[in-house]
Amino acid sequence: MIQPDWQFWIKHIFNVGKGLLLMAFFFGFQPLAFAQGTVEICDNNRDDDGDGFIDAADTDCKQVNTVFLCSDAMYMLRLNPKNNVETLIEQLTIVNNTPDLTTLFTVKIVLNAIAYHNGFLYAMENNGRRIFRIDAKGNIVDLGAVQNLPQPNTQWSGATIDRAGNYYIIEGTQSPNYRLYKIPLLPGGTYAATQVVGTGQNGAIAVPNNPADIAIDESGVMYAACQANDVSTTNSGLYTINLTTGEAKKVGTLSFRGLSQGSLFAAADGNLYGYGTLEDPNFNQNKFYVWNKTTGAMTQIGTTGDAVGRSDGCSCPWRVAFKRRATGACITPNSNICWEFSINNKFGATIPEVTMNDTLDARFSYNFDVATVEKQLSKDFGKDVRIALSNANGGVNNVVTISNMRLPEGVAPFLLCAEVRPNASFNPNEIVFEQAYLKNLPEFLGNIEPSDFPLTLDPVKDPSPLSISPAFSAKATNSGPFCVNETIELFATGGINYSWSSPDGFGSNKQNPTRTNATKSMAGIYTVTITNAAGCVSTANTTIVVEDPAQFQAGLIKHSAIIFLRWQLPTIQRVRVNGQL
């Protein structure tokens, strides 16, 4: 695994939204080339824009380390349909499966095989061997020719970058020459390609049609969107490519007539998105889709407006996802509550010196033992992790700061518990929102990552809701004591859902259940768990007594004797008062 060179990659921050980063590059059918006299290409020892300044002396190359965020916002690179020589860099957001585009700036150059890594876009000249890096201001750096690639007129159809920083590009010429190459992105070094040998002719990837784009998702699986050659072709669809064996496999059995899917995006939410069209004889692309990675089905989720002839895309699933939720549906005053935090580091390396900060509503106080929790957290976040509790906004111990965290790769969950302060008051059915923050992340990861629940692609991070229910208490009673063979009657009040249990294994979801033919084994403490409309839970107990048939004993009047006296007593009273029948 290639470890990031922090001094090289992390310089500045380009703050355009938060979360997932996706980029798509759109171009026309005409041969791709540089637009002469429009932009300075840094580090190529030429005056490309004709202003008399070369490379670093040109103002276009003064700030070339302004990074794109690996964020929930997505970025589209489209060829300007008005002149076909400018590329529009646009921000794409998907909220509730609805895409929205906003133009950020224009790059006056045309490239292909776009991919994202550690804050920058990488691209190839379409019919050549040179590799370029683009920063978030539109500055372009010529990184030189890539060694070991085929002849200069090779057309690169798509690209992607894995977690370790390997840049994959695939040919887009006619079958069977869909060869796949891996190029390690070593900071400051030379660039050399190694072929991923497939099972097709000349080691090509054996797919039936042009793999218009490729994408690697967060689990490390490479997908290829193979488009149709014409509107009548049906052997198109979604494929996976094994990066060890080079074998390509169809996902599901579905094919799509006239599929043109030039862009593929492996999103940080686990979804696979595409951009293209179906059954358009001109292959004009302006529709977004979501792919089912199990069945290979496509579902349209929106359009971009202006259509383009071809497209290329990339994504950034290698981010830090921070989720926080309450472990219970709600709480009541004077109760305890725990929050479950989950940090998913998909970056591909341990991230040191991270701090988590959380400020609770002043009506809550963290009540966990600091030393105990520090010991628990040290297993995942390192032996130097430290916890400090403090006060804010009139609260007591309602602020927690966890410092010196080393975020490991993968998911690291933990619990932090608090209590409701004794003098706290809440409005009926009040909802309290809580949000924590991870700080000191790498700049291209956003520096600060707010907690998000539910975890979505929405650039707005969702604070975790906590429902406060009006206080209620469960109550359980019975109509006993009972004689053997009688019917036991149970009663519960409060709430809307009920769950009864007893020592002998009885269970019922009824509010007022009964048990016929009582036996002594049915006696004991019965418990009912009651849930109210807000989802809060309370329990209550009632004791069931079961005795033998009625008989008088010293100091004890049985249930059946009480019933006998209730019926006989009025008759006896009438005899004594009236003296006659």
Coordinates of N, CA and C in Angstrom, one line a residue, residues 29-216:
F29 N -17.4 14.2 -30.0 CA -16.8 13.1 -30.8 C -15.6 13.5 -31.6
Q30 N -15.3 14.9 -31.6 CA -14.2 15.3 -32.4 C -12.9 14.9 -31.7
P31 N -11.8 14.7 -32.4 CA -10.5 14.4 -31.8 C -10.2 15.3 -30.7
L32 N -9.7 14.7 -29.6 CA -9.4 15.5 -28.4 C -8.0 16.1 -28.5
A33 N -7.8 17.4 -28.1 CA -6.5 18.0 -28.1 C -6.6 19.2 -27.2
F34 N -5.4 19.8 -27.0 CA -5.3 21.0 -26.2 C -5.8 22.2 -27.0
A35 N -6.6 23.1 -26.3 CA -7.0 24.3 -27.0 C -5.8 25.3 -26.9
Q36 N -5.2 25.6 -28.0 CA -4.0 26.4 -28.0 C -4.3 27.8 -27.6
G37 N -3.3 28.4 -26.8 CA -3.4 29.8 -26.5 C -4.5 30.1 -25.5
T38 N -4.9 29.2 -24.7 CA -6.1 29.4 -23.7 C -5.7 29.3 -22.3
V39 N -4.7 28.4 -21.9 CA -4.4 28.2 -20.6 C -2.9 27.8 -20.5
E40 N -2.3 28.1 -19.4 CA -0.9 27.8 -19.1 C -0.8 26.4 -18.5
I41 N -0.2 25.4 -19.2 CA 0.0 24.1 -18.6 C 1.3 24.1 -17.9
C42 N 1.3 24.0 -16.5 CA 2.4 24.2 -15.7 C 3.4 23.0 -15.9
D43 N 4.7 23.4 -15.7 CA 5.8 22.4 -15.7 C 6.0 21.7 -17.1
N44 N 5.7 22.4 -18.2 CA 6.0 21.7 -19.5 C 7.0 22.6 -20.3
N45 N 7.6 23.7 -19.7 CA 8.6 24.5 -20.3 C 8.1 25.2 -21.6
R46 N 6.8 25.5 -21.6 CA 6.2 26.2 -22.8 C 5.3 27.3 -22.3
D47 N 5.2 28.3 -23.2 CA 4.3 29.4 -22.9 C 3.0 29.1 -23.7
D48 N 2.1 28.3 -23.0 CA 0.9 27.8 -23.7 C -0.1 28.9 -24.0
D49 N -0.2 29.9 -23.1 CA -1.3 30.9 -23.3 C -0.8 32.1 -24.0
G50 N 0.5 32.2 -24.4 CA 1.0 33.3 -25.1 C 1.1 34.6 -24.4
D51 N 1.2 34.6 -23.1 CA 1.3 35.9 -22.4 C 2.7 36.3 -22.0
G52 N 3.7 35.5 -22.5 CA 5.1 35.8 -22.3 C 5.7 35.2 -21.0
F53 N 4.9 34.5 -20.2 CA 5.4 33.8 -19.0 C 5.3 32.3 -19.1
I54 N 6.3 31.6 -18.6 CA 6.4 30.2 -18.7 C 6.3 29.5 -17.3
D55 N 5.5 28.5 -17.2 CA 5.3 27.7 -16.0 C 5.2 28.5 -14.7
A56 N 6.1 28.4 -13.8 CA 5.9 29.0 -12.5 C 5.9 30.5 -12.5
A57 N 6.4 31.1 -13.6 CA 6.4 32.6 -13.7 C 5.0 33.0 -14.1
D58 N 4.2 32.2 -14.6 CA 2.8 32.5 -15.1 C 1.9 32.5 -13.8
T59 N 1.0 33.5 -13.8 CA 0.1 33.6 -12.6 C -0.8 32.4 -12.6
D60 N -1.0 31.7 -13.7 CA -1.9 30.5 -13.7 C -1.3 29.4 -12.9
C61 N 0.1 29.4 -12.6 CA 0.8 28.3 -11.9 C 1.2 28.8 -10.5
K62 N 0.7 29.9 -10.0 CA 1.1 30.4 -8.7 C 0.6 29.5 -7.6
Q63 N -0.7 29.1 -7.8 CA -1.3 28.3 -6.7 C -1.9 27.1 -7.3
V64 N -1.1 26.0 -7.3 CA -1.6 24.8 -8.0 C -1.9 23.7 -6.9
N65 N -2.0 24.0 -5.7 CA -2.2 23.0 -4.7 C -3.5 23.3 -3.9
T66 N -4.5 23.9 -4.5 CA -5.8 24.2 -3.9 C -6.6 22.9 -4.2
V67 N -7.0 22.2 -3.1 CA -7.5 20.9 -3.3 C -9.0 20.8 -3.4
F68 N -9.5 19.8 -4.2 CA -10.9 19.4 -4.2 C -11.1 18.6 -2.9
L69 N -12.3 18.8 -2.3 CA -12.7 18.0 -1.2 C -13.2 16.7 -1.6
C70 N -12.8 15.7 -0.8 CA -13.4 14.4 -1.0 C -14.7 14.4 -0.1
S71 N -15.8 14.8 -0.7 CA -17.0 15.2 0.0 C -18.3 14.6 -0.5
D72 N -19.4 14.9 0.2 CA -20.7 14.5 -0.3 C -21.1 15.2 -1.6
A73 N -20.6 16.4 -1.8 CA -20.9 17.1 -3.0 C -20.2 16.4 -4.1
M74 N -20.7 16.3 -5.3 CA -20.1 15.7 -6.5 C -19.7 16.7 -7.5
Y75 N -18.7 16.4 -8.3 CA -18.2 17.4 -9.3 C -18.3 16.8 -10.7
M76 N -18.8 17.6 -11.6 CA -19.0 17.2 -13.0 C -18.0 18.1 -13.8
L77 N -17.3 17.4 -14.7 CA -16.5 18.1 -15.7 C -17.1 17.9 -17.1
R78 N -17.7 18.9 -17.7 CA -18.4 18.7 -19.0 C -17.8 19.7 -20.0
L79 N -17.7 19.1 -21.3 CA -17.3 20.0 -22.4 C -18.3 21.0 -22.6
N80 N -17.9 22.3 -22.7 CA -18.8 23.4 -23.0 C -19.5 23.2 -24.4
P81 N -20.8 22.9 -24.4 CA -21.4 22.6 -25.7 C -21.5 23.8 -26.6
K82 N -21.1 25.0 -26.2 CA -21.1 26.2 -27.0 C -19.9 26.3 -27.9
N83 N -18.7 25.8 -27.4 CA -17.5 25.9 -28.2 C -16.7 24.6 -28.4
N84 N -17.0 23.6 -27.5 CA -16.3 22.3 -27.6 C -14.8 22.4 -27.3
V85 N -14.3 23.4 -26.7 CA -12.9 23.5 -26.3 C -12.7 23.9 -24.9
E86 N -13.8 24.2 -24.2 CA -13.7 24.5 -22.8 C -14.4 23.4 -22.0
T87 N -13.9 23.2 -20.8 CA -14.5 22.2 -19.9 C -15.1 22.9 -18.7
L88 N -16.4 22.7 -18.5 CA -17.1 23.3 -17.3 C -16.9 22.3 -16.1
I89 N -16.4 22.9 -15.0 CA -16.4 22.1 -13.8 C -17.5 22.5 -12.9
E90 N -18.4 21.5 -12.6 CA -19.7 21.8 -12.0 C -19.8 20.9 -10.7
Q91 N -20.5 21.5 -9.8 CA -20.8 20.7 -8.5 C -22.1 20.0 -8.6
L92 N -22.1 18.8 -8.3 CA -23.3 18.0 -8.4 C -23.7 17.5 -7.0
T93 N -24.9 17.7 -6.6 CA -25.5 17.2 -5.4 C -26.6 16.3 -5.7
I94 N -26.8 15.2 -4.9 CA -27.9 14.3 -5.0 C -28.6 14.3 -3.7
V95 N -29.8 14.9 -3.6 CA -30.6 14.9 -2.4 C -31.9 14.2 -2.7
N96 N -32.2 13.2 -1.9 CA -33.4 12.4 -2.1 C -33.5 11.9 -3.6
N97 N -32.4 11.4 -4.1 CA -32.3 10.9 -5.5 C -32.6 11.9 -6.5
T98 N -32.4 13.2 -6.2 CA -32.6 14.3 -7.2 C -31.3 15.0 -7.4
P99 N -30.7 14.9 -8.6 CA -29.4 15.6 -8.9 C -29.6 17.0 -9.2
D100 N -28.6 17.8 -8.8 CA -28.6 19.3 -9.1 C -27.2 19.7 -9.5
L101 N -27.0 20.5 -10.5 CA -25.7 21.0 -11.0 C -25.5 22.5 -10.8
T102 N -24.3 22.8 -10.4 CA -23.9 24.3 -10.3 C -22.5 24.4 -10.9
T103 N -22.3 25.3 -11.9 CA -21.0 25.5 -12.5 C -20.1 26.3 -11.5
L104 N -18.9 25.7 -11.3 CA -17.9 26.3 -10.4 C -16.9 27.2 -11.2
F105 N -16.3 26.6 -12.2 CA -15.3 27.4 -13.1 C -15.1 26.6 -14.4
T106 N -14.3 27.2 -15.3 CA -14.1 26.7 -16.6 C -12.6 26.4 -16.7
V107 N -12.3 25.2 -17.3 CA -10.9 24.9 -17.6 C -10.8 24.9 -19.2
K108 N -9.9 25.6 -19.7 CA -9.8 25.8 -21.2 C -8.9 24.7 -21.8
I109 N -9.2 23.5 -21.5 CA -8.4 22.4 -22.1 C -9.3 21.1 -22.1
V110 N -9.1 20.2 -23.0 CA -9.9 19.0 -23.1 C -9.0 17.8 -22.8
L111 N -9.4 16.9 -21.9 CA -8.7 15.7 -21.5 C -9.6 14.6 -21.4
N112 N -9.1 13.4 -21.0 CA -9.9 12.2 -20.8 C -9.4 11.4 -19.7
A113 N -10.2 10.3 -19.3 CA -9.8 9.4 -18.3 C -9.6 10.1 -16.9
I114 N -10.6 10.8 -16.5 CA -10.6 11.5 -15.2 C -10.7 10.6 -14.0
A115 N -9.9 10.9 -13.0 CA -10.0 10.2 -11.7 C -9.6 11.2 -10.6
Y116 N -9.9 10.8 -9.4 CA -9.7 11.7 -8.2 C -8.7 10.9 -7.2
H117 N -7.8 11.7 -6.6 CA -6.9 11.2 -5.6 C -6.4 12.3 -4.7
N118 N -6.7 12.2 -3.4 CA -6.1 13.1 -2.4 C -6.2 14.5 -2.8
G119 N -7.3 15.0 -3.2 CA -7.5 16.4 -3.5 C -7.4 16.9 -4.9
F120 N -6.9 16.0 -5.8 CA -6.7 16.5 -7.2 C -7.3 15.5 -8.2
L121 N -7.6 16.1 -9.4 CA -8.1 15.3 -10.5 C -6.9 14.9 -11.3
Y122 N -6.9 13.7 -11.8 CA -5.8 13.2 -12.7 C -6.5 12.9 -14.1
A123 N -5.8 13.1 -15.2 CA -6.4 12.8 -16.5 C -5.2 12.5 -17.5
M124 N -5.6 11.9 -18.6 CA -4.7 11.6 -19.6 C -5.1 12.4 -20.9
E125 N -4.1 12.7 -21.7 CA -4.5 13.2 -23.0 C -5.1 12.1 -23.8
N126 N -6.2 12.3 -24.4 CA -7.0 11.2 -25.0 C -6.3 10.3 -25.9
N127 N -5.5 10.8 -26.8 CA -4.8 10.0 -27.8 C -3.3 10.1 -27.5
G128 N -2.9 9.9 -26.3 CA -1.4 10.1 -26.0 C -1.1 9.4 -24.7
R129 N 0.1 9.7 -24.2 CA 0.7 9.1 -23.0 C 0.9 10.0 -21.8
R130 N 0.6 11.3 -22.0 CA 0.9 12.3 -20.9 C -0.2 12.3 -19.9
I131 N 0.2 12.5 -18.6 CA -0.7 12.6 -17.5 C -0.7 14.0 -16.9
F132 N -1.8 14.4 -16.5 CA -2.0 15.8 -16.0 C -2.7 15.8 -14.6
R133 N -2.4 16.8 -13.8 CA -3.1 17.0 -12.5 C -3.8 18.3 -12.5
I134 N -5.0 18.4 -12.0 CA -5.8 19.6 -12.0 C -6.2 19.9 -10.5
D135 N -6.0 21.1 -10.1 CA -6.4 21.5 -8.7 C -7.8 22.1 -8.8
A136 N -8.3 22.5 -7.6 CA -9.7 23.0 -7.5 C -9.9 24.4 -8.0
K137 N -8.8 25.1 -8.4 CA -8.9 26.4 -9.0 C -8.8 26.3 -10.6
G138 N -8.7 25.1 -11.1 CA -8.5 24.9 -12.5 C -7.1 25.0 -13.0
N139 N -6.1 25.1 -12.1 CA -4.7 25.0 -12.5 C -4.3 23.6 -13.0
I140 N -3.6 23.5 -14.0 CA -3.2 22.2 -14.6 C -1.7 22.1 -14.6
V141 N -1.2 20.9 -14.1 CA 0.2 20.6 -14.1 C 0.5 19.4 -15.0
D142 N 1.4 19.5 -15.9 CA 1.8 18.4 -16.8 C 2.8 17.6 -16.1
L143 N 2.4 16.3 -15.7 CA 3.3 15.4 -15.0 C 4.2 14.6 -15.8
G144 N 4.1 14.8 -17.1 CA 5.0 14.0 -18.0 C 4.4 12.8 -18.7
A145 N 5.2 12.1 -19.5 CA 4.7 11.0 -20.2 C 4.8 9.7 -19.3
V146 N 3.8 8.9 -19.4 CA 3.7 7.6 -18.7 C 4.5 6.6 -19.5
Q147 N 5.4 5.9 -18.8 CA 6.2 4.9 -19.5 C 5.4 3.6 -19.6
N148 N 5.7 2.8 -20.6 CA 5.2 1.4 -20.9 C 3.8 1.4 -21.4
L149 N 3.3 2.5 -21.9 CA 2.0 2.5 -22.5 C 2.1 2.2 -24.0
P150 N 0.9 1.9 -24.7 CA 1.0 1.6 -26.1 C 1.2 2.8 -26.9
Q151 N 1.1 2.7 -28.2 CA 1.4 3.8 -29.2 C 0.6 5.1 -28.8
P152 N 1.1 6.2 -29.2 CA 0.5 7.5 -28.7 C -0.9 7.7 -29.2
N153 N -1.4 7.0 -30.2 CA -2.8 7.3 -30.7 C -3.8 6.4 -29.9
T154 N -3.4 5.8 -28.8 CA -4.4 5.0 -28.1 C -5.4 5.9 -27.4
Q155 N -6.7 5.5 -27.5 CA -7.8 6.3 -26.9 C -8.1 5.7 -25.6
W156 N -8.1 6.5 -24.5 CA -8.4 6.1 -23.2 C -9.8 6.3 -22.9
S157 N -10.6 5.2 -22.6 CA -12.0 5.3 -22.4 C -12.4 5.8 -21.1
G158 N -11.8 5.3 -20.0 CA -12.2 5.6 -18.6 C -11.1 5.4 -17.7
A159 N -11.3 5.8 -16.4 CA -10.3 5.7 -15.4 C -10.9 5.6 -14.0
T160 N -10.1 5.1 -13.1 CA -10.4 5.2 -11.7 C -9.2 5.0 -10.8
I161 N -9.2 5.3 -9.6 CA -8.1 5.2 -8.7 C -8.5 4.4 -7.4
D162 N -7.6 3.5 -7.0 CA -8.0 2.7 -5.8 C -7.5 3.4 -4.6
R163 N -7.8 2.7 -3.4 CA -7.5 3.3 -2.1 C -6.0 3.6 -1.9
A164 N -5.2 2.8 -2.5 CA -3.7 2.9 -2.4 C -3.1 3.9 -3.3
G165 N -3.9 4.5 -4.2 CA -3.3 5.5 -5.0 C -2.9 5.0 -6.4
N166 N -3.4 3.9 -6.8 CA -3.1 3.3 -8.1 C -4.1 3.8 -9.1
Y167 N -3.6 4.4 -10.2 CA -4.5 5.0 -11.2 C -4.7 4.0 -12.4
Y168 N -5.9 3.6 -12.6 CA -6.2 2.6 -13.6 C -6.8 3.3 -14.8
I169 N -6.3 3.0 -16.0 CA -6.9 3.5 -17.3 C -7.2 2.3 -18.2
I170 N -8.2 2.4 -19.0 CA -8.6 1.4 -19.9 C -8.8 1.9 -21.3
E171 N -8.4 1.1 -22.3 CA -8.5 1.5 -23.7 C -9.9 1.5 -24.1
G172 N -10.2 2.4 -25.1 CA -11.6 2.4 -25.6 C -11.6 2.2 -27.1
T173 N -10.6 1.5 -27.6 CA -10.7 1.1 -29.0 C -11.6 -0.1 -29.2
Q174 N -11.6 -0.6 -30.4 CA -12.5 -1.7 -30.7 C -12.0 -3.0 -30.1
S175 N -13.0 -3.9 -29.8 CA -12.7 -5.2 -29.2 C -11.8 -6.0 -30.2
P176 N -10.8 -6.7 -29.8 CA -10.6 -7.2 -28.4 C -9.5 -6.4 -27.7
N177 N -9.3 -5.1 -27.9 CA -8.1 -4.4 -27.4 C -8.5 -3.5 -26.2
Y178 N -9.4 -4.0 -25.3 CA -9.7 -3.3 -24.1 C -8.7 -3.6 -23.0
R179 N -7.5 -3.1 -23.2 CA -6.4 -3.4 -22.2 C -6.5 -2.4 -21.0
L180 N -6.2 -2.9 -19.8 CA -6.3 -2.2 -18.6 C -4.9 -2.0 -18.0
Y181 N -4.5 -0.8 -17.6 CA -3.2 -0.5 -17.1 C -3.3 0.1 -15.7
K182 N -2.3 -0.2 -14.9 CA -2.2 0.4 -13.5 C -1.0 1.3 -13.5
I183 N -1.2 2.5 -12.9 CA -0.1 3.5 -12.8 C -0.1 4.0 -11.4
P184 N 0.9 3.6 -10.6 CA 1.1 4.1 -9.2 C 1.3 5.6 -9.2
L185 N 0.6 6.4 -8.4 CA 0.8 7.8 -8.4 C 1.7 8.1 -7.2
L186 N 3.0 8.1 -7.6 CA 4.1 8.4 -6.6 C 4.4 9.9 -6.6
P187 N 4.2 10.6 -5.5 CA 4.4 12.0 -5.5 C 5.8 12.4 -5.9
G188 N 6.0 13.2 -6.9 CA 7.3 13.7 -7.3 C 8.1 12.7 -8.1
G189 N 7.5 11.6 -8.4 CA 8.3 10.6 -9.1 C 7.9 10.5 -10.6
T190 N 8.5 9.5 -11.3 CA 8.1 9.2 -12.6 C 6.9 8.3 -12.6
Y191 N 6.2 8.2 -13.8 CA 5.0 7.4 -13.9 C 5.2 6.3 -14.9
A192 N 5.0 5.1 -14.4 CA 5.1 3.9 -15.3 C 3.9 3.0 -15.1
A193 N 3.5 2.4 -16.3 CA 2.3 1.6 -16.3 C 2.6 0.1 -16.3
T194 N 1.7 -0.7 -15.7 CA 1.8 -2.1 -15.7 C 0.5 -2.6 -16.2
Q195 N 0.5 -3.6 -17.1 CA -0.8 -4.1 -17.6 C -1.4 -5.0 -16.7
V196 N -2.7 -4.9 -16.4 CA -3.5 -5.9 -15.7 C -4.0 -6.9 -16.7
V197 N -3.3 -8.0 -16.8 CA -3.5 -9.0 -17.8 C -4.9 -9.7 -17.7
G198 N -5.7 -9.5 -18.7 CA -7.0 -10.1 -18.8 C -7.0 -11.4 -19.5
T199 N -8.2 -11.9 -19.7 CA -8.4 -13.2 -20.4 C -8.7 -13.1 -21.9
G200 N -8.7 -11.9 -22.4 CA -8.9 -11.7 -23.8 C -7.7 -11.7 -24.6
Q201 N -7.8 -11.4 -25.9 CA -6.7 -11.4 -26.8 C -5.7 -10.3 -26.4
N202 N -4.4 -10.7 -26.5 CA -3.3 -9.8 -26.1 C -3.4 -9.3 -24.6
G203 N -4.1 -10.1 -23.8 CA -4.2 -9.8 -22.4 C -5.3 -8.7 -22.1
A204 N -6.2 -8.5 -23.1 CA -7.2 -7.5 -22.9 C -8.3 -8.0 -22.0
I205 N -9.1 -7.1 -21.4 CA -10.2 -7.4 -20.6 C -11.3 -8.0 -21.5
A206 N -11.8 -9.2 -21.2 CA -12.7 -9.8 -22.1 C -14.2 -9.4 -21.8
V207 N -14.5 -8.2 -22.3 CA -15.9 -7.7 -22.2 C -16.4 -7.6 -23.7
P208 N -17.7 -7.7 -23.9 CA -18.2 -7.7 -25.3 C -18.2 -6.4 -26.0
N209 N -18.3 -5.3 -25.3 CA -18.4 -4.0 -25.9 C -17.5 -3.0 -25.1
N210 N -17.4 -1.8 -25.6 CA -16.6 -0.8 -25.1 C -16.9 -0.5 -23.6
P211 N -15.9 -0.7 -22.7 CA -16.0 -0.4 -21.3 C -15.9 1.2 -21.2
A212 N -17.0 1.9 -21.3 CA -16.9 3.3 -21.4 C -16.4 4.0 -20.2
D213 N -16.5 3.4 -19.0 CA -15.9 3.9 -17.8 C -15.8 2.8 -16.8
I214 N -14.9 3.0 -15.8 CA -14.6 2.0 -14.8 C -14.7 2.8 -13.4
A215 N -15.0 2.0 -12.3 CA -15.0 2.6 -11.0 C -14.7 1.5 -10.0
I216 N -14.0 1.9 -8.9 CA -13.7 1.0 -7.8 C -14.5 1.5 -6.6

